[in-house]
Amino acid sequence: MTAMLTAEGLGKRYGRRWALRDCTVTVPAGRVAGLVGPNGAGKTTLLRLAVGLLTPTAGSVEVLGSQPDSGAGQLARVAFMAQDAPVYSWLSVADHLKLGAHLNPGWDDSMAQDRIERVGLDPRQRAGRLSGGERAQLALTLALAKRPELLVLDEPVASLDPLARREFLQDLMGIVAEGAVSVLLSSHLVIDLERICDYYVVLGGSRVALAGEADEILASHVMLTGPRRDPGALPAGQELIHASHTDRQSTLVVRTSSPVLDPAWTVSKLSIEDVILAYLRQGNAADRRPALEVLR
Amino acid sequence: MIWLSWRQFRAQAAVIGLLVAAVAVTLVLAHLKLSRPAAGSLHIESTESWHVLQLLGTALVAVPALLGAFCGAPLIARELEAGTQQLAWTQSVTRNRWLAVRMCVVGLASVAATEIFALLLSWAARPADAINKNLFGLGVFGERGIVPAGYAAFAFALGVAAGVIIRRTIPAVALTLGVFIGFRMLFSIVIRPLLIAPVRAVSSLNARAAGLGISNRPGSPGLHAVTVIPQSVRPGDWVYSTQLADAAGHPISNHISPVPAACQRVEFQRCMSALSRLHLHQVVTYQPASRFWAFQGLETAIFVALALALAGLTFWLVRRRLS
Amino acid sequence: MIEFHLDTHSGVAPYQQLVRQVRQALRLGVLREGEQLPTVKDVVSQLAINPNTVLKAYRELEHADLATARPGVGTFITRSLADTTLAAHGPLRQDLERWLGRARRAGLDDESIEALFLSSFRASSERDRSEARDIA
């Protein structure tokens, strides 16, 4: 199956600042992929490059096997929902659907109308008067009704209250359950993604820090706690991601392909969020000189 | 796409439509009044209809600027401000097509509205123009014929380009107005005279040719100099300059010194004879009235070419300078 | 029909939680043989989780011969777990309640009761497992 997204050394520079750099990752199709990282890490840049709103300064990107700017056909296969769900404030909800119908050959109008009714939007309401959650639902409807193969969502729930957030994700997962659509969404809140993502791409410092299937990430990372000692003495096959020490205790996050047998360590499992944070801290530590240890 | 452009500018279109209708009605009435002047009315310039025409002529100056600013500048700037280009450019329509359709629909509508206004004005003012014969005048040339369409196209393209460069509506509106008005003035005053090489005619002045006049210098008893007041070669011609010349054709000052005795005594006929014995000639640099349409065509072509260049720039910027 | 819930902080993988909830429902007789499990779409629409999670859980239930998928119709329970042990539930529950009463009268709070129960349970399970290993 063609990959959802293939990036090779992808980079984007604004003036002298690289918003994204050396991004090489292949995200398989049919997944719900989460793009995580702190603010300013390049998530929005990567998503905009994927949908053709930006062109790369370096490297290349392919989406569903084609270049993002290869024309109307490619645009029809990919749907994008930008941060804060921009809509035309002077158009009504119904007019937005009309817009979608005019501009997309694959538009499914009955699905769009049904969805608007189901999420409780008033078709005659001007989009400028919708709440954040309603705008997000409108933008999602516009994205879904063109029947894309790939849905790209930039922080779709960031400005939603918890109930609206849950409803949005419920809807999104319902749609994924129905059809052959891949999803790539970004968030700086991992907790939202843990429920729904089965693939993760972690950006730290505008680079890819970690990428892989959720199950595999969970299976291959463990937390080791034990008496304070130098983590440099790890056996082969185990890679230190992040270490923190108090005066008596060391805590390591380690990537390993085999069980840890050293009796001095207590081995515990990690959540996805813990693993991601460890990689982000690793990235930060490498950037700062001298490297700091986290002391509690 | 066409539907979207219409919806976005629905309000502006309504206002313009109403204005054009109001203007049309006013002009029809004015034309009717001018063609049948009331008995006993004096010179045409004192009639009310003429004032109305002047007013509308001035308004027509502003029309392309306003359309360019308020229809052109927001076309893209407003999308960029609201972030809706992220919505517009990820539908199944390429950016080029999106831009092309919107520019054409709104641009052509602006040009058409302006030109309708201008044609109505030209038609309504025909009786007055026939008398005044001043088609090349600064306040008249730009409000007749086809140049208003050229101005409208240029102003619109300027507005759109300003919107893409500045990315914010209100500064783009201001820039469009400023640049358009400045360039229009510059063109009318400096560039238009240079478009076609003028005709240089030398003719002799004698008492029969109505080329001489006498004026006093105010506040002085008697005459100190005779100033020749140039008369235009023909009504409707556009005179750049007139110059007195001697019998050999060399330019001399328009002030004649010493003043012939007959003129000092303000004896008009004798003064005229004395002056004609000086074998004065007049060098007139001018554009004949018949070149009116050549100028119209050239100026329109230049403004349209500029509009197309700006449109090309806009396309390039939208493609390269991506949000 | 069973309704699932998810405990994100339990440390147990979501698909395993679903499997456990089905097994629990079967043991308690809430779910019976022949009944339909909720569709994947219904589960994800309610819980906002990845459909693959549900598919994984249902596949595991199929492997354990507890359920079977009928394409185009749904997933159905093929056998129950309640038969042999359900009868013993009643008296066992009564024993438990009596024990709990004694623990409270001895002054144990909730945490101590839970710790006492879990450590005994684990120790006993460990003994059973090592006995099973020795035998095998």
mmCIF file of N, CA, C and O in Angstrom, chain B residues 169-251:
data_model
loop_
_atom_site.group_PDB
_atom_site.id
_atom_site.type_symbol
_atom_site.label_atom_id
_atom_site.label_comp_id
_atom_site.label_asym_id
_atom_site.label_seq_id
_atom_site.Cartn_x
_atom_site.Cartn_y
_atom_site.Cartn_z
ATOM 1 N N THR B 169 -5.596 44.106 4.575
ATOM 2 C CA THR B 169 -6.522 44.831 3.715
ATOM 3 C C THR B 169 -6.367 46.337 3.811
ATOM 4 O O THR B 169 -6.222 47.027 2.801
ATOM 5 N N ILE B 170 -6.401 46.874 5.019
ATOM 6 C CA ILE B 170 -6.482 48.338 5.131
ATOM 7 C C ILE B 170 -5.211 49.028 4.626
ATOM 8 O O ILE B 170 -5.295 49.993 3.857
ATOM 9 N N PRO B 171 -4.038 48.567 4.989
ATOM 10 C CA PRO B 171 -2.852 49.200 4.378
ATOM 11 C C PRO B 171 -2.828 49.039 2.864
ATOM 12 O O PRO B 171 -2.375 49.937 2.155
ATOM 13 N N ALA B 172 -3.324 47.887 2.361
ATOM 14 C CA ALA B 172 -3.340 47.687 0.909
ATOM 15 C C ALA B 172 -4.280 48.677 0.250
ATOM 16 O O ALA B 172 -3.985 49.207 -0.833
ATOM 17 N N VAL B 173 -5.424 48.948 0.877
ATOM 18 C CA VAL B 173 -6.357 49.941 0.337
ATOM 19 C C VAL B 173 -5.668 51.300 0.257
ATOM 20 O O VAL B 173 -5.724 51.986 -0.767
ATOM 21 N N ALA B 174 -5.001 51.666 1.330
ATOM 22 C CA ALA B 174 -4.337 52.972 1.350
ATOM 23 C C ALA B 174 -3.268 53.053 0.270
ATOM 24 O O ALA B 174 -3.165 54.039 -0.457
ATOM 25 N N LEU B 175 -2.478 52.005 0.157
ATOM 26 C CA LEU B 175 -1.405 52.005 -0.845
ATOM 27 C C LEU B 175 -1.976 52.107 -2.253
ATOM 28 O O LEU B 175 -1.470 52.848 -3.098
ATOM 29 N N THR B 176 -3.051 51.358 -2.497
ATOM 30 C CA THR B 176 -3.663 51.386 -3.829
ATOM 31 C C THR B 176 -4.131 52.789 -4.172
ATOM 32 O O THR B 176 -3.853 53.308 -5.257
ATOM 33 N N LEU B 177 -4.848 53.399 -3.239
ATOM 34 C CA LEU B 177 -5.345 54.749 -3.506
ATOM 35 C C LEU B 177 -4.194 55.695 -3.784
ATOM 36 O O LEU B 177 -4.200 56.445 -4.763
ATOM 37 N N GLY B 178 -3.191 55.643 -2.919
ATOM 38 C CA GLY B 178 -2.069 56.563 -3.067
ATOM 39 C C GLY B 178 -1.337 56.385 -4.389
ATOM 40 O O GLY B 178 -1.116 57.344 -5.133
ATOM 41 N N VAL B 179 -0.970 55.140 -4.677
ATOM 42 C CA VAL B 179 -0.192 54.895 -5.890
ATOM 43 C C VAL B 179 -1.011 55.212 -7.131
ATOM 44 O O VAL B 179 -0.518 55.824 -8.084
ATOM 45 N N PHE B 180 -2.289 54.829 -7.113
ATOM 46 C CA PHE B 180 -3.095 55.069 -8.306
ATOM 47 C C PHE B 180 -3.248 56.556 -8.582
ATOM 48 O O PHE B 180 -3.040 57.028 -9.702
ATOM 49 N N ILE B 181 -3.635 57.301 -7.543
ATOM 50 C CA ILE B 181 -3.863 58.734 -7.742
ATOM 51 C C ILE B 181 -2.566 59.411 -8.172
ATOM 52 O O ILE B 181 -2.527 60.211 -9.113
ATOM 53 N N GLY B 182 -1.467 59.052 -7.502
ATOM 54 C CA GLY B 182 -0.193 59.643 -7.856
ATOM 55 C C GLY B 182 0.188 59.346 -9.297
ATOM 56 O O GLY B 182 0.583 60.244 -10.054
ATOM 57 N N PHE B 183 0.060 58.089 -9.688
ATOM 58 C CA PHE B 183 0.474 57.715 -11.037
ATOM 59 C C PHE B 183 -0.427 58.342 -12.083
ATOM 60 O O PHE B 183 0.028 58.771 -13.143
ATOM 61 N N ARG B 184 -1.718 58.389 -11.782
ATOM 62 C CA ARG B 184 -2.655 58.976 -12.736
ATOM 63 C C ARG B 184 -2.323 60.446 -12.985
ATOM 64 O O ARG B 184 -2.327 60.920 -14.116
ATOM 65 N N MET B 185 -2.025 61.143 -11.899
ATOM 66 C CA MET B 185 -1.673 62.556 -12.045
ATOM 67 C C MET B 185 -0.373 62.701 -12.822
ATOM 68 O O MET B 185 -0.260 63.500 -13.756
ATOM 69 N N LEU B 186 0.594 61.884 -12.452
ATOM 70 C CA LEU B 186 1.880 61.933 -13.143
ATOM 71 C C LEU B 186 1.693 61.680 -14.629
ATOM 72 O O LEU B 186 2.268 62.365 -15.485
ATOM 73 N N PHE B 187 0.885 60.694 -14.937
ATOM 74 C CA PHE B 187 0.688 60.344 -16.336
ATOM 75 C C PHE B 187 0.015 61.480 -17.091
ATOM 76 O O PHE B 187 0.425 61.853 -18.192
ATOM 77 N N SER B 188 -1.047 62.029 -16.495
ATOM 78 C CA SER B 188 -1.799 63.077 -17.189
ATOM 79 C C SER B 188 -0.929 64.293 -17.458
ATOM 80 O O SER B 188 -1.017 64.905 -18.516
ATOM 81 N N ILE B 189 -0.096 64.644 -16.501
ATOM 82 C CA ILE B 189 0.630 65.907 -16.619
ATOM 83 C C ILE B 189 1.953 65.736 -17.356
ATOM 84 O O ILE B 189 2.338 66.582 -18.163
ATOM 85 N N VAL B 190 2.636 64.658 -17.094
ATOM 86 C CA VAL B 190 3.992 64.529 -17.629
ATOM 87 C C VAL B 190 4.087 63.576 -18.817
ATOM 88 O O VAL B 190 4.747 63.872 -19.799
ATOM 89 N N ILE B 191 3.408 62.437 -18.726
ATOM 90 C CA ILE B 191 3.653 61.403 -19.730
ATOM 91 C C ILE B 191 2.776 61.549 -20.959
ATOM 92 O O ILE B 191 3.223 61.320 -22.087
ATOM 93 N N ARG B 192 1.522 61.929 -20.740
ATOM 94 C CA ARG B 192 0.611 62.023 -21.882
ATOM 95 C C ARG B 192 1.148 62.944 -22.984
ATOM 96 O O ARG B 192 1.078 62.592 -24.164
ATOM 97 N N PRO B 193 1.669 64.123 -22.628
ATOM 98 C CA PRO B 193 2.177 64.980 -23.713
ATOM 99 C C PRO B 193 3.297 64.326 -24.524
ATOM 100 O O PRO B 193 3.551 64.715 -25.651
ATOM 101 N N LEU B 194 3.964 63.330 -23.944
ATOM 102 C CA LEU B 194 5.102 62.741 -24.639
ATOM 103 C C LEU B 194 4.725 61.562 -25.516
ATOM 104 O O LEU B 194 5.573 61.015 -26.200
ATOM 105 N N LEU B 195 3.447 61.164 -25.474
ATOM 106 C CA LEU B 195 3.073 59.929 -26.156
ATOM 107 C C LEU B 195 3.245 60.006 -27.670
ATOM 108 O O LEU B 195 3.687 59.059 -28.297
ATOM 109 N N ILE B 196 2.854 61.134 -28.237
ATOM 110 C CA ILE B 196 3.019 61.310 -29.686
ATOM 111 C C ILE B 196 3.742 62.632 -29.904
ATOM 112 O O ILE B 196 3.457 63.615 -29.224
ATOM 113 N N ALA B 197 4.686 62.643 -30.847
ATOM 114 C CA ALA B 197 5.425 63.893 -31.091
ATOM 115 C C ALA B 197 4.460 64.954 -31.609
ATOM 116 O O ALA B 197 3.671 64.703 -32.525
ATOM 117 N N PRO B 198 4.488 66.138 -31.015
ATOM 118 C CA PRO B 198 3.526 67.174 -31.421
ATOM 119 C C PRO B 198 3.903 67.796 -32.759
ATOM 120 O O PRO B 198 5.025 67.662 -33.241
ATOM 121 N N VAL B 199 2.923 68.453 -33.313
ATOM 122 C CA VAL B 199 3.139 69.190 -34.569
ATOM 123 C C VAL B 199 3.671 70.580 -34.251
ATOM 124 O O VAL B 199 3.230 71.225 -33.303
ATOM 125 N N ARG B 200 4.641 71.032 -35.038
ATOM 126 C CA ARG B 200 5.193 72.375 -34.820
ATOM 127 C C ARG B 200 4.872 73.210 -36.056
ATOM 128 O O ARG B 200 5.324 72.903 -37.159
ATOM 129 N N ALA B 201 4.008 74.171 -35.839
ATOM 130 C CA ALA B 201 3.569 74.976 -36.999
ATOM 131 C C ALA B 201 4.013 76.419 -36.852
ATOM 132 O O ALA B 201 3.910 77.004 -35.775
ATOM 133 N N VAL B 202 4.486 76.973 -37.948
ATOM 134 C CA VAL B 202 4.885 78.384 -37.936
ATOM 135 C C VAL B 202 3.924 79.137 -38.840
ATOM 136 O O VAL B 202 3.697 78.758 -39.986
ATOM 137 N N SER B 203 3.339 80.149 -38.307
ATOM 138 C CA SER B 203 2.447 80.961 -39.145
ATOM 139 C C SER B 203 2.703 82.428 -38.872
ATOM 140 O O SER B 203 3.142 82.807 -37.790
ATOM 141 N N SER B 204 2.447 83.238 -39.909
ATOM 142 C CA SER B 204 2.730 84.664 -39.707
ATOM 143 C C SER B 204 1.545 85.334 -39.068
ATOM 144 O O SER B 204 0.384 84.942 -39.262
ATOM 145 N N LEU B 205 1.880 86.348 -38.278
ATOM 146 C CA LEU B 205 0.824 87.131 -37.626
ATOM 147 C C LEU B 205 0.666 88.439 -38.389
ATOM 148 O O LEU B 205 1.615 89.140 -38.650
ATOM 149 N N ASN B 206 -0.522 88.698 -38.779
ATOM 150 C CA ASN B 206 -0.770 90.047 -39.278
ATOM 151 C C ASN B 206 -2.117 90.508 -38.732
ATOM 152 O O ASN B 206 -2.778 89.778 -38.000
ATOM 153 N N ALA B 207 -2.445 91.697 -39.116
ATOM 154 C CA ALA B 207 -3.653 92.303 -38.514
ATOM 155 C C ALA B 207 -4.881 91.467 -38.799
ATOM 156 O O ALA B 207 -5.818 91.428 -37.999
ATOM 157 N N ARG B 208 -4.867 90.733 -39.868
ATOM 158 C CA ARG B 208 -6.068 89.954 -40.174
ATOM 159 C C ARG B 208 -6.112 88.653 -39.381
ATOM 160 O O ARG B 208 -7.159 88.194 -38.979
ATOM 161 N N ALA B 209 -4.919 88.069 -39.178
ATOM 162 C CA ALA B 209 -4.920 86.853 -38.343
ATOM 163 C C ALA B 209 -5.164 87.243 -36.899
ATOM 164 O O ALA B 209 -4.518 88.126 -36.366
ATOM 165 N N ALA B 210 -6.105 86.667 -36.286
ATOM 166 C CA ALA B 210 -6.464 87.090 -34.920
ATOM 167 C C ALA B 210 -5.461 86.550 -33.928
ATOM 168 O O ALA B 210 -5.765 85.706 -33.097
ATOM 169 N N GLY B 211 -4.233 87.066 -34.063
ATOM 170 C CA GLY B 211 -3.199 86.515 -33.196
ATOM 171 C C GLY B 211 -2.618 87.529 -32.244
ATOM 172 O O GLY B 211 -1.678 87.267 -31.535
ATOM 173 N N LEU B 212 -3.163 88.713 -32.279
ATOM 174 C CA LEU B 212 -2.561 89.733 -31.436
ATOM 175 C C LEU B 212 -3.564 90.243 -30.438
ATOM 176 O O LEU B 212 -4.744 90.327 -30.711
ATOM 177 N N GLY B 213 -3.077 90.605 -29.342
ATOM 178 C CA GLY B 213 -3.933 91.268 -28.366
ATOM 179 C C GLY B 213 -3.070 92.214 -27.569
ATOM 180 O O GLY B 213 -1.855 92.105 -27.562
ATOM 181 N N ILE B 214 -3.692 93.132 -26.974
ATOM 182 C CA ILE B 214 -2.929 94.098 -26.183
ATOM 183 C C ILE B 214 -3.411 94.016 -24.757
ATOM 184 O O ILE B 214 -4.601 93.868 -24.485
ATOM 185 N N SER B 215 -2.483 94.078 -23.865
ATOM 186 C CA SER B 215 -2.919 94.164 -22.471
ATOM 187 C C SER B 215 -2.093 95.213 -21.764
ATOM 188 O O SER B 215 -0.952 95.473 -22.097
ATOM 189 N N ASN B 216 -2.711 95.839 -20.814
ATOM 190 C CA ASN B 216 -1.998 96.770 -19.932
ATOM 191 C C ASN B 216 -1.321 95.999 -18.832
ATOM 192 O O ASN B 216 -1.773 94.924 -18.449
ATOM 193 N N ARG B 217 -0.270 96.625 -18.361
ATOM 194 C CA ARG B 217 0.225 96.075 -17.111
ATOM 195 C C ARG B 217 -0.541 96.797 -16.023
ATOM 196 O O ARG B 217 -0.584 98.043 -16.024
ATOM 197 N N PRO B 218 -1.144 96.079 -15.167
ATOM 198 C CA PRO B 218 -2.032 96.750 -14.219
ATOM 199 C C PRO B 218 -1.255 97.677 -13.303
ATOM 200 O O PRO B 218 -0.139 97.423 -12.935
ATOM 201 N N GLY B 219 -1.878 98.794 -13.018
ATOM 202 C CA GLY B 219 -1.285 99.743 -12.076
ATOM 203 C C GLY B 219 -0.294 100.711 -12.705
ATOM 204 O O GLY B 219 0.343 101.472 -12.010
ATOM 205 N N SER B 220 -0.180 100.629 -14.020
ATOM 206 C CA SER B 220 0.792 101.573 -14.596
ATOM 207 C C SER B 220 0.099 102.434 -15.655
ATOM 208 O O SER B 220 -0.669 101.900 -16.459
ATOM 209 N N PRO B 221 0.368 103.702 -15.670
ATOM 210 C CA PRO B 221 -0.280 104.560 -16.673
ATOM 211 C C PRO B 221 0.348 104.315 -18.041
ATOM 212 O O PRO B 221 1.546 104.253 -18.162
ATOM 213 N N GLY B 222 -0.409 104.082 -19.023
ATOM 214 C CA GLY B 222 0.176 103.816 -20.343
ATOM 215 C C GLY B 222 0.758 102.423 -20.416
ATOM 216 O O GLY B 222 0.666 101.628 -19.480
ATOM 217 N N LEU B 223 1.335 102.125 -21.537
ATOM 218 C CA LEU B 223 1.847 100.772 -21.778
ATOM 219 C C LEU B 223 3.356 100.716 -21.664
ATOM 220 O O LEU B 223 4.057 101.627 -22.075
ATOM 221 N N HIS B 224 3.853 99.658 -21.143
ATOM 222 C CA HIS B 224 5.287 99.450 -21.143
ATOM 223 C C HIS B 224 5.673 98.357 -22.099
ATOM 224 O O HIS B 224 6.774 98.322 -22.619
ATOM 225 N N ALA B 225 4.776 97.459 -22.312
ATOM 226 C CA ALA B 225 5.097 96.370 -23.240
ATOM 227 C C ALA B 225 3.819 95.865 -23.837
ATOM 228 O O ALA B 225 2.726 96.094 -23.305
ATOM 229 N N VAL B 226 3.950 95.248 -24.924
ATOM 230 C CA VAL B 226 2.783 94.606 -25.511
ATOM 231 C C VAL B 226 2.970 93.112 -25.343
ATOM 232 O O VAL B 226 4.007 92.554 -25.693
ATOM 233 N N THR B 227 1.988 92.497 -24.776
ATOM 234 C CA THR B 227 2.065 91.039 -24.647
ATOM 235 C C THR B 227 1.152 90.431 -25.688
ATOM 236 O O THR B 227 -0.016 90.811 -25.805
ATOM 237 N N VAL B 228 1.729 89.563 -26.464
ATOM 238 C CA VAL B 228 0.903 88.909 -27.474
ATOM 239 C C VAL B 228 0.203 87.731 -26.816
ATOM 240 O O VAL B 228 0.823 86.846 -26.247
ATOM 241 N N ILE B 229 -1.113 87.780 -26.873
ATOM 242 C CA ILE B 229 -1.858 86.649 -26.305
ATOM 243 C C ILE B 229 -2.053 85.624 -27.401
ATOM 244 O O ILE B 229 -2.696 85.904 -28.410
ATOM 245 N N PRO B 230 -1.494 84.487 -27.212
ATOM 246 C CA PRO B 230 -1.595 83.482 -28.278
ATOM 247 C C PRO B 230 -3.022 82.972 -28.405
ATOM 248 O O PRO B 230 -3.752 82.850 -27.433
ATOM 249 N N GLN B 231 -3.388 82.741 -29.612
ATOM 250 C CA GLN B 231 -4.682 82.125 -29.848
ATOM 251 C C GLN B 231 -4.421 80.725 -30.358
ATOM 252 O O GLN B 231 -3.474 80.487 -31.069
ATOM 253 N N SER B 232 -5.236 79.761 -30.013
ATOM 254 C CA SER B 232 -4.998 78.383 -30.467
ATOM 255 C C SER B 232 -5.239 78.301 -31.957
ATOM 256 O O SER B 232 -5.955 79.094 -32.543
ATOM 257 N N VAL B 233 -4.589 77.360 -32.528
ATOM 258 C CA VAL B 233 -4.644 77.255 -33.979
ATOM 259 C C VAL B 233 -6.053 76.952 -34.438
ATOM 260 O O VAL B 233 -6.578 77.557 -35.347
ATOM 261 N N ARG B 234 -6.641 75.974 -33.754
ATOM 262 C CA ARG B 234 -8.027 75.623 -34.102
ATOM 263 C C ARG B 234 -8.715 75.179 -32.827
ATOM 264 O O ARG B 234 -8.063 74.616 -31.955
ATOM 265 N N PRO B 235 -9.999 75.379 -32.734
ATOM 266 C CA PRO B 235 -10.676 74.911 -31.534
ATOM 267 C C PRO B 235 -10.596 73.381 -31.451
ATOM 268 O O PRO B 235 -10.759 72.700 -32.448
ATOM 269 N N GLY B 236 -10.338 72.890 -30.238
ATOM 270 C CA GLY B 236 -10.237 71.447 -30.064
ATOM 271 C C GLY B 236 -8.818 70.946 -30.089
ATOM 272 O O GLY B 236 -8.551 69.840 -29.644
ATOM 273 N N ASP B 237 -7.884 71.741 -30.628
ATOM 274 C CA ASP B 237 -6.499 71.294 -30.613
ATOM 275 C C ASP B 237 -5.926 71.448 -29.210
ATOM 276 O O ASP B 237 -6.384 72.239 -28.411
ATOM 277 N N TRP B 238 -4.914 70.697 -28.969
ATOM 278 C CA TRP B 238 -4.263 70.724 -27.668
ATOM 279 C C TRP B 238 -2.940 71.429 -27.823
ATOM 280 O O TRP B 238 -2.005 70.895 -28.426
ATOM 281 N N VAL B 239 -2.898 72.645 -27.306
ATOM 282 C CA VAL B 239 -1.712 73.465 -27.526
ATOM 283 C C VAL B 239 -0.732 73.272 -26.392
ATOM 284 O O VAL B 239 -1.071 73.439 -25.224
ATOM 285 N N TYR B 240 0.491 72.892 -26.722
ATOM 286 C CA TYR B 240 1.525 72.772 -25.692
ATOM 287 C C TYR B 240 2.088 74.147 -25.349
ATOM 288 O O TYR B 240 2.216 74.510 -24.201
ATOM 289 N N SER B 241 2.439 74.879 -26.424
ATOM 290 C CA SER B 241 3.022 76.201 -26.185
ATOM 291 C C SER B 241 2.908 77.026 -27.460
ATOM 292 O O SER B 241 2.801 76.489 -28.553
ATOM 293 N N THR B 242 2.902 78.320 -27.260
ATOM 294 C CA THR B 242 3.024 79.201 -28.424
ATOM 295 C C THR B 242 4.161 80.166 -28.161
ATOM 296 O O THR B 242 4.453 80.504 -27.015
ATOM 297 N N GLN B 243 4.761 80.549 -29.200
ATOM 298 C CA GLN B 243 5.958 81.369 -29.054
ATOM 299 C C GLN B 243 5.982 82.371 -30.202
ATOM 300 O O GLN B 243 5.714 82.008 -31.353
ATOM 301 N N LEU B 244 6.329 83.601 -29.860
ATOM 302 C CA LEU B 244 6.521 84.584 -30.920
ATOM 303 C C LEU B 244 7.867 84.342 -31.580
ATOM 304 O O LEU B 244 8.828 83.973 -30.917
ATOM 305 N N ALA B 245 7.908 84.577 -32.885
ATOM 306 C CA ALA B 245 9.187 84.432 -33.578
ATOM 307 C C ALA B 245 9.343 85.594 -34.545
ATOM 308 O O ALA B 245 8.364 86.181 -34.992
ATOM 309 N N ASP B 246 10.584 85.869 -34.863
ATOM 310 C CA ASP B 246 10.792 86.962 -35.812
ATOM 311 C C ASP B 246 10.617 86.443 -37.231
ATOM 312 O O ASP B 246 10.270 85.287 -37.454
ATOM 313 N N ALA B 247 10.895 87.302 -38.162
ATOM 314 C CA ALA B 247 10.670 86.937 -39.561
ATOM 315 C C ALA B 247 11.494 85.732 -39.973
ATOM 316 O O ALA B 247 11.109 84.964 -40.847
ATOM 317 N N ALA B 248 12.617 85.503 -39.318
ATOM 318 C CA ALA B 248 13.453 84.360 -39.688
ATOM 319 C C ALA B 248 13.027 83.088 -38.981
ATOM 320 O O ALA B 248 13.592 82.028 -39.208
ATOM 321 N N GLY B 249 12.054 83.211 -38.085
ATOM 322 C CA GLY B 249 11.607 82.001 -37.399
ATOM 323 C C GLY B 249 12.281 81.770 -36.066
ATOM 324 O O GLY B 249 12.048 80.761 -35.424
ATOM 325 N N HIS B 250 13.148 82.703 -35.636
ATOM 326 C CA HIS B 250 13.780 82.516 -34.330
ATOM 327 C C HIS B 250 12.836 82.981 -33.233
ATOM 328 O O HIS B 250 12.227 84.043 -33.354
ATOM 329 N N PRO B 251 12.769 82.174 -32.189
ATOM 330 C CA PRO B 251 11.837 82.567 -31.122
ATOM 331 C C PRO B 251 12.290 83.843 -30.440
ATOM 332 O O PRO B 251 13.474 84.068 -30.241
#
